[in-house]
Coordinates of C-alpha atoms in Angstrom, one line a residue:
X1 CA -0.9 -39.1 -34.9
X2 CA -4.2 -37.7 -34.3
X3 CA -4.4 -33.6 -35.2
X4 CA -6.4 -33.5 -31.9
X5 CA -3.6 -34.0 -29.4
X6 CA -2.1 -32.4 -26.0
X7 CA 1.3 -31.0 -26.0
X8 CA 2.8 -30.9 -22.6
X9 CA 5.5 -28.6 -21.4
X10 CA 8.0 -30.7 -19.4
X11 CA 10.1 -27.2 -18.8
X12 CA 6.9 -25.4 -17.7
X13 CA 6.6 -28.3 -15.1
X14 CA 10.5 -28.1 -14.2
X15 CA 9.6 -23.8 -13.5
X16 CA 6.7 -24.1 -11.5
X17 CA 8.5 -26.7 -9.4
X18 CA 11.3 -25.0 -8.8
X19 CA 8.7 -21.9 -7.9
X20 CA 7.3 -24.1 -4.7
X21 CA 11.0 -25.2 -4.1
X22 CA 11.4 -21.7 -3.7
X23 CA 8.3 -21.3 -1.8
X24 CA 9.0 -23.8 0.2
X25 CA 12.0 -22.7 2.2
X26 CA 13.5 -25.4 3.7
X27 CA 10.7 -27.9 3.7
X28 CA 11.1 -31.0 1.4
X29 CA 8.5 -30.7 -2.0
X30 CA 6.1 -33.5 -2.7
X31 CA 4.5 -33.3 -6.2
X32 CA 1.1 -34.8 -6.5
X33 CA 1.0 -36.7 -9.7
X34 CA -2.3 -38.9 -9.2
X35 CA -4.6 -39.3 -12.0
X36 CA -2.4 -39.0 -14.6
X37 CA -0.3 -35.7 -13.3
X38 CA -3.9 -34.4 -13.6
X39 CA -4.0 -35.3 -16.9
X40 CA -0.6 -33.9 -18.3
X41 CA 1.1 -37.7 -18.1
X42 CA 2.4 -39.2 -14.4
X43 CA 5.6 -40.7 -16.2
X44 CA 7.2 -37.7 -17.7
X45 CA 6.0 -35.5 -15.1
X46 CA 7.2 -37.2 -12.2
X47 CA 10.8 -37.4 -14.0
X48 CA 10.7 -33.5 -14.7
X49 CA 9.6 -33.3 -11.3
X50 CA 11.8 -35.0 -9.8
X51 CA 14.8 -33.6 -11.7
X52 CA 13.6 -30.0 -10.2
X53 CA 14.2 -30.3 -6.6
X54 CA 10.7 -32.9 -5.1
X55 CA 11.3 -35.3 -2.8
X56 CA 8.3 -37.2 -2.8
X57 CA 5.7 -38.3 -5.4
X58 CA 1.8 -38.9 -4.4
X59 CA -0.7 -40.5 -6.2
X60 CA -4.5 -41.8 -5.2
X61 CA -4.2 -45.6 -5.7
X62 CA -2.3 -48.2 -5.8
X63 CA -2.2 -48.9 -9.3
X64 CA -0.6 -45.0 -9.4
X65 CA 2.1 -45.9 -7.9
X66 CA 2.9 -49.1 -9.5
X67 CA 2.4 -47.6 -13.0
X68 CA 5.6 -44.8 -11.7
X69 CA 7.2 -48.3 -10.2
X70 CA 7.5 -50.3 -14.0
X71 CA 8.7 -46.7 -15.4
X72 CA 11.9 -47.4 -13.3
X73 CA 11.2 -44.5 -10.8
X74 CA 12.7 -45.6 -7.2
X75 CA 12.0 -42.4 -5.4
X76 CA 9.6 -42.4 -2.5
X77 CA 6.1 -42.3 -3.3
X78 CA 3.0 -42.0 -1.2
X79 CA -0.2 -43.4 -1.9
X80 CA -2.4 -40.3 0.0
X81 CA -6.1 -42.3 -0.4
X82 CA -7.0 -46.1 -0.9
X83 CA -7.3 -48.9 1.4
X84 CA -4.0 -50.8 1.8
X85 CA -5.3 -55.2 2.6
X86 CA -5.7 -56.2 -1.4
X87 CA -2.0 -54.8 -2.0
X88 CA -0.4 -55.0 1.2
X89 CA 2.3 -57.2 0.1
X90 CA 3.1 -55.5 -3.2
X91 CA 3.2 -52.1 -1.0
X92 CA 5.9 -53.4 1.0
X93 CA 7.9 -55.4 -1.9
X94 CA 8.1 -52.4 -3.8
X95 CA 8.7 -49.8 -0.9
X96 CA 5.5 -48.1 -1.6
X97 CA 4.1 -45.9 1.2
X98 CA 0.8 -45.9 2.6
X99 CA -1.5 -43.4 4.3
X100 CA -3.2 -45.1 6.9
X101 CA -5.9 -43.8 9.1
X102 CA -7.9 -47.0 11.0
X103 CA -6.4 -49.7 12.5
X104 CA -7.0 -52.7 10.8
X105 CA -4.6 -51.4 7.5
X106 CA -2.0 -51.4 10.5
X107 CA -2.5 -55.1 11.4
X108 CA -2.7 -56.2 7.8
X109 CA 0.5 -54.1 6.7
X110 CA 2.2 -55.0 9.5
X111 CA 1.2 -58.9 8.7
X112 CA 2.6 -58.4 5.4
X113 CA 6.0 -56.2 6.3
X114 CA 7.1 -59.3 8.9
X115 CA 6.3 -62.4 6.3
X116 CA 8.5 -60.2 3.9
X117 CA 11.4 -59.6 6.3
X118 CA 10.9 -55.6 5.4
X119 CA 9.6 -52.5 6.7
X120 CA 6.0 -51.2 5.6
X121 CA 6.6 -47.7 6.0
X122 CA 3.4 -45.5 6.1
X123 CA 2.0 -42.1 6.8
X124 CA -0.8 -41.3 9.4
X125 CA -3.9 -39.1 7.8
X126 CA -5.3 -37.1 10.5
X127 CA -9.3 -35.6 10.2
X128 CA -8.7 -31.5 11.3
X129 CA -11.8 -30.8 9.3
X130 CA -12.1 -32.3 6.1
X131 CA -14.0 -34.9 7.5
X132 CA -13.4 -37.1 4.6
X133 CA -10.4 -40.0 5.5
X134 CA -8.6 -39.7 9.1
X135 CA -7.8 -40.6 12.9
X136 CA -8.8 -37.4 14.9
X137 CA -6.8 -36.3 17.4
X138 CA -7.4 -37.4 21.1
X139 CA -8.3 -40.8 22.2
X140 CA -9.1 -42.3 18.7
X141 CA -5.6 -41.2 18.1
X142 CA -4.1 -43.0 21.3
X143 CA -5.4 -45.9 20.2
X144 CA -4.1 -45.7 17.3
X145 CA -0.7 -45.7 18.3
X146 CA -1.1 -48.2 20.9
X147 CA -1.5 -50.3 17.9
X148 CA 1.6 -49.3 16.1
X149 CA 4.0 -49.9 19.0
X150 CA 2.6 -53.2 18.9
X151 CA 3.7 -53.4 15.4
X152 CA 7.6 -53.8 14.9
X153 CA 7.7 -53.7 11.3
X154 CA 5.7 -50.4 10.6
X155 CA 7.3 -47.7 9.8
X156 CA 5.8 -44.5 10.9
X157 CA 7.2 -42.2 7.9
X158 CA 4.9 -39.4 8.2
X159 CA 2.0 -37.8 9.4
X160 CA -0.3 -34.8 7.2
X161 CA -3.4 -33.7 7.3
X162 CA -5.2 -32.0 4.3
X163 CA -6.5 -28.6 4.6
X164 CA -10.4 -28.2 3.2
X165 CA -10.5 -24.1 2.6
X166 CA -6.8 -23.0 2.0
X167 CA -8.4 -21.3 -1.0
X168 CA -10.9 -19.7 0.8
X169 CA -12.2 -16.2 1.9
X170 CA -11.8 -16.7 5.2
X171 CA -8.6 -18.2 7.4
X172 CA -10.3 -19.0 10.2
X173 CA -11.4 -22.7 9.0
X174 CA -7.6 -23.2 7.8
X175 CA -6.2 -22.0 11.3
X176 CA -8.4 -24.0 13.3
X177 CA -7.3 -27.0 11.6
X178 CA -3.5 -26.0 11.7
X179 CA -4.4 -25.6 15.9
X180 CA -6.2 -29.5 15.5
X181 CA -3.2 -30.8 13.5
X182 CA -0.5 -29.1 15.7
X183 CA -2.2 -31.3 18.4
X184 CA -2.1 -34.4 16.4
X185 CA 1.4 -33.9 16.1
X186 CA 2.5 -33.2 20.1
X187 CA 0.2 -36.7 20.4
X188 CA 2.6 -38.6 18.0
X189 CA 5.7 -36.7 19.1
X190 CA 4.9 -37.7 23.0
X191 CA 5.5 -41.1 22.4
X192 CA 8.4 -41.1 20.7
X193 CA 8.1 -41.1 16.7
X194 CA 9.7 -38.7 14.3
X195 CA 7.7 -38.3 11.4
X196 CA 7.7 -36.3 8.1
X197 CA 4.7 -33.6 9.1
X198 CA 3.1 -32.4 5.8
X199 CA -0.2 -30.3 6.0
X200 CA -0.5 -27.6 2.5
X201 CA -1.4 -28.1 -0.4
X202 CA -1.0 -25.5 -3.5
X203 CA -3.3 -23.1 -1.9
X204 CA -1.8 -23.6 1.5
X205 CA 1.6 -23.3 0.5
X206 CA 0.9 -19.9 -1.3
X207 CA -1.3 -18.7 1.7
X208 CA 0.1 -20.6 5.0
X209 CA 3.8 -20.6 4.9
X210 CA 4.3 -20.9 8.8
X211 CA 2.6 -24.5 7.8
X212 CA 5.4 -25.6 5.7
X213 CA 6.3 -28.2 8.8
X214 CA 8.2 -30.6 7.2
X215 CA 6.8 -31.2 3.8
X216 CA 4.5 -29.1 1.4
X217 CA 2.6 -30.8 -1.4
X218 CA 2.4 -29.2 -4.5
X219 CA -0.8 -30.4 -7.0
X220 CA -2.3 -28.2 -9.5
X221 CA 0.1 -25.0 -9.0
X222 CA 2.3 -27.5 -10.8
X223 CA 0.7 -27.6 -13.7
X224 CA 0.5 -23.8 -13.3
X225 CA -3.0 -23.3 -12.0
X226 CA -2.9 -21.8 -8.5
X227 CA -6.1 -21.3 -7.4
X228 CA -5.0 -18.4 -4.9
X229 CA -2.9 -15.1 -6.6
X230 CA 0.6 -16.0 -6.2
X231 CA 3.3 -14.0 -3.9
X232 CA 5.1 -11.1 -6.1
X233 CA 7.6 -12.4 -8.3
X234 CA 6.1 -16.0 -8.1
X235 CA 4.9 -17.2 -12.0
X236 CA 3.5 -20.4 -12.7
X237 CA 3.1 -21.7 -16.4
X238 CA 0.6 -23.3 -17.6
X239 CA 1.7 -26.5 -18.7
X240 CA -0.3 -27.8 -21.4
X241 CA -1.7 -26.7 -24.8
X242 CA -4.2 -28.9 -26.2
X243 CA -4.6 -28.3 -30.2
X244 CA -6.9 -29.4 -32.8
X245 CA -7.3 -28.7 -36.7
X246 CA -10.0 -27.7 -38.9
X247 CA -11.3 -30.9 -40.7
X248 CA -14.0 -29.7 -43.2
X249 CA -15.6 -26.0 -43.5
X250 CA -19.1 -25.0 -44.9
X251 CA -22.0 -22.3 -45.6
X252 CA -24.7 -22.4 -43.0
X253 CA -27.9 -20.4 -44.0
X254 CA -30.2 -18.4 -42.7
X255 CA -32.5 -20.5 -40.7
X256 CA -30.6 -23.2 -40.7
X257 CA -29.9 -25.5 -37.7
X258 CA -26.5 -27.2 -36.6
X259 CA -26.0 -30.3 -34.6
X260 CA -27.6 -32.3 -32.4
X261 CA -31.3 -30.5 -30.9
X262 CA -31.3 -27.3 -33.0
X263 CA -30.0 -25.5 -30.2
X264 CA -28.3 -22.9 -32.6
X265 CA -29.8 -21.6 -35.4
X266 CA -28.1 -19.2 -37.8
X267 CA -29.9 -15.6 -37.8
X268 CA -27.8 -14.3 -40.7
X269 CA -25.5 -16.9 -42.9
X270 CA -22.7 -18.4 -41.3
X271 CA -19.2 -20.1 -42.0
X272 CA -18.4 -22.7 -40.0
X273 CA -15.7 -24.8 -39.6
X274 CA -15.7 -28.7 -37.5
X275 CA -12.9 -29.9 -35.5
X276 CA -12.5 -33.5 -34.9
X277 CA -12.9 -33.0 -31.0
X278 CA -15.9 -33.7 -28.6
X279 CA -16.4 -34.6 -25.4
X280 CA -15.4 -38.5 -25.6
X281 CA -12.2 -36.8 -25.9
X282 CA -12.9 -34.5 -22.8
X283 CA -14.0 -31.4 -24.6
X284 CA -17.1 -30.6 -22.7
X285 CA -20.5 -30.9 -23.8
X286 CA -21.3 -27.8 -21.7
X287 CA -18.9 -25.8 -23.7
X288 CA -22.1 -25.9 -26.1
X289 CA -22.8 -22.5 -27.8
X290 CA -20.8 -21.2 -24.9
X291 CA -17.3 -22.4 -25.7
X292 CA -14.1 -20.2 -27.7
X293 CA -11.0 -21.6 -29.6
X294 CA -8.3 -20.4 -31.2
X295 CA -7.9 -20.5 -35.2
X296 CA -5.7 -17.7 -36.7
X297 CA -5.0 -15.7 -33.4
X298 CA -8.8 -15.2 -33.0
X299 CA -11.7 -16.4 -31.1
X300 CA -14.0 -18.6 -33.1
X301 CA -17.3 -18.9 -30.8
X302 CA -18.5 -22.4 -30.2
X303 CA -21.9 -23.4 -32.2
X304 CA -24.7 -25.6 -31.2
X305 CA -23.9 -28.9 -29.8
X306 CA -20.5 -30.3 -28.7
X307 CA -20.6 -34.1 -30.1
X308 CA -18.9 -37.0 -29.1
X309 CA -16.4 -37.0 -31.9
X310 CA -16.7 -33.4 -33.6
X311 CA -17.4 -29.9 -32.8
X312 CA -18.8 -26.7 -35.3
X313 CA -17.3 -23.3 -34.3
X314 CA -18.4 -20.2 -36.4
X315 CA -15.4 -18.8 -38.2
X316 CA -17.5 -16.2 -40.7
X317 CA -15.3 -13.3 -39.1
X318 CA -12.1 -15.4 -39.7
X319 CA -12.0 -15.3 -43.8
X320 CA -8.7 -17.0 -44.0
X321 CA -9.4 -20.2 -42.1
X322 CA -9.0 -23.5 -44.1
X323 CA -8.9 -27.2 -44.0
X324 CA -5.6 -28.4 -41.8
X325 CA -5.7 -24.8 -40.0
X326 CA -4.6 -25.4 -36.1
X327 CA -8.0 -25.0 -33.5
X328 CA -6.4 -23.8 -30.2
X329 CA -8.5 -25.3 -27.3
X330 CA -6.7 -24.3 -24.4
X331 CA -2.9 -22.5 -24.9
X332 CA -2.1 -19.6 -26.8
X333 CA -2.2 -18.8 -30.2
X334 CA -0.6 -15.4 -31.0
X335 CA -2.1 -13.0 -28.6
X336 CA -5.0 -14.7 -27.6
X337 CA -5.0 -17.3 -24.9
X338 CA -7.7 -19.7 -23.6
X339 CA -7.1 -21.3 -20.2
X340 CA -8.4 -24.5 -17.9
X341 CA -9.4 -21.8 -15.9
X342 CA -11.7 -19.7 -18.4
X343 CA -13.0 -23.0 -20.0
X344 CA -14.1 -24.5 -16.5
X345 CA -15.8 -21.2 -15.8
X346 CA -18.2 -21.6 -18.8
X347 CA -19.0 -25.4 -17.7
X348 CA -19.8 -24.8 -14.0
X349 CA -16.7 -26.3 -12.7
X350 CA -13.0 -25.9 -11.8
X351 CA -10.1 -26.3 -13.7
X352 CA -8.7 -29.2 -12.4
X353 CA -11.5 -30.9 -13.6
X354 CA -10.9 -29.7 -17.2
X355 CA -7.3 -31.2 -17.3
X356 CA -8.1 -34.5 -15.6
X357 CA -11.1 -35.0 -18.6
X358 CA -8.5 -34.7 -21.5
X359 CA -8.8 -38.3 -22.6
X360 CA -6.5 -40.9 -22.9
X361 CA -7.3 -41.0 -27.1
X362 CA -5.9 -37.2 -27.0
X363 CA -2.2 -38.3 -27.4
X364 CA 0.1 -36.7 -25.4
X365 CA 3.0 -34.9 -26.8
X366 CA 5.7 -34.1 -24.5
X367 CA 8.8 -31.0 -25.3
X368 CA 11.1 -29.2 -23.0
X369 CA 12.9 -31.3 -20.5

């Protein structure tokens, strides 16, 4: 096995689900597991998942939730983006559900459901404000569901909307979507359908409770990232540590340059040590002369240019570093600890980001559960 790999808590999973179970009240748990549990492994975390109290598993595409499928998982899973017509009849074979928000992926669902004999059961996206994918409330909604009458083989499992600034400063932008959705949902109701009504995500279940409705969905508080401070007495675990090792060390001198450009050069000599990590593994190239890890329990400062295979970090102040020590990129190591959070800080971006990047030649190791 590679020494640069990911080591993925299946126990840290079970926790923080069991934290939005908790959270939750008495609303059913759906944990979002699309691209790739966020980079921590849909398989195993779905099963740990699972095993902790969710109801529901969603994913972005299709090919999501056929990979969870041919792993043997049967429990219901939503596909929350992704045009339905190319899959329709897979969908309804394999009692996948889809979210739906125009009309025609009704007529081509509902085409497929009644050659199969079967239900295509589905979930209505509603636009409160996100104005990415949905049927707004009002007329564009009544037709809508003139439609679906019409279609005796649809399933109309649930209904959610996705709020766009749960995270935010300000409530206002979250409350006038709860007041758009809460429409939506007296529209559906009125003509005589039932469904599951599922609204917050992470940072609207820690921040909107009285929008639990039916259904939260928990995404990258699972992997123990909540991007809003957490109630008291609510911990969430981070659930990955990704690790490296130090593959060669040497003497840089004064004046010398390292890596690609020159952007570093040494002002006074230098140890440095390379670790067989770079940003074709998902290690970013921003973290360039800006980046930490971990060797030893101490922070060895990123130095010049993150390559595609290898990085240099200066370890002059860490005299007892040699070859085949562990390189802590994001975890803990002793007292020190390095987070998605901290490392997507330095690059300009968010965390979630960080973990989905991890690449798929960074083999996953999983412990715990």
């Amino acid at each position: 096995m590679r020494p640069t790999r990911a080591l993925v808590d299946l126990e840290a999973i079970g926790h923080n689900m069991r934290a939005f179970c908790r959270l939750a009240g008495g609303a059913k748990v759906m944990a979002i597991v699309k691209a790739d549990a966020y980079g921590h492994g849909a398989v195993p975390v779905a099963r740990a998942a699972l095993k902790n109290g969710v109801a529901f598993l969603g994913v972005a595409i299709p090919e999501e939730a056929f990979e969870l499928r041919d792993a043997g998982i049967n429990s219901p899973v939503l596909i929350l983006g992704s045009r339905c017509e190319d899959v329709a009849q897979e969908l309804v074979a394999r009692d996948i559900s889809q979210t739906v928000f125009d009309i025609e992926s009704l007529t081509v669902l509902e085409a497929a459901a009644r050659a199969a004999g079967r239900w295509a059961k589905i979930h209505l996206k509603v636009e409160t404000g996100m104005n990415r994918l949905g049927i707004l409330p009002g007329k564009a909604l009544e037709e809508w569901l003139d439609t679906l009458q019409a279609c005796p083989h649809i399933e109309l499992e649930g209904m959610f909307t996705h709020f766009a600034d749960a995270d935010g400063a300000q409530e206002d932008y979250t409350l006038t979507q709860a007041q758009r959705m809460a429409q939506a949902v007296a529209q559906v109701r009125a003509r005589g359908f039932a469904p599951i009504v599922h609204a917050c995500n992470t940072a609207g279940i820690l921040r909107f409770s009285q929008f639990d409705y039916d259904m939260v969905r928990a995404g990258i508080g699972l992997y123990g990232y909540p991007p809003v401070e957490p109630p008291e007495g609510i911990v969430f675990k981070p659930a990955l540590t990704w690790r490296s090792e130090v593959a060669f060390i040497h003497d840089l001198h004064t004046g010398e340059r390292i890596s690609y450009n020159g952007i570093y050069t040494a002002k006074t000599p230098r140890r440095v040590a390379t670790l067989p990590v770079g940003y074709a593994d998902g290690y970013n190239r921003l973290l360039s002369n800006t980046g930490f890890v971990l060797i030893d329990g101490q922070r060895a400062p990123v130095i010049g240019r993150v390559c595609m295979d290898q990085c240099m970090v200066d370890v002059t102040d860490i005299p007892s570093v040699k070859i085949g020590d562990e390189a802590v990129l994001l975890g803990q190591q002793g007292t020190q600890r390095l987070n998605a959070e901290e490392m997507a800080q330095l690059c300009g971006t968010i965390s979630y980001e960080i973990l989905c990047n991890i690449g798929k030649r960074v083999p996953r190791v999983y412990y715990g559960e």
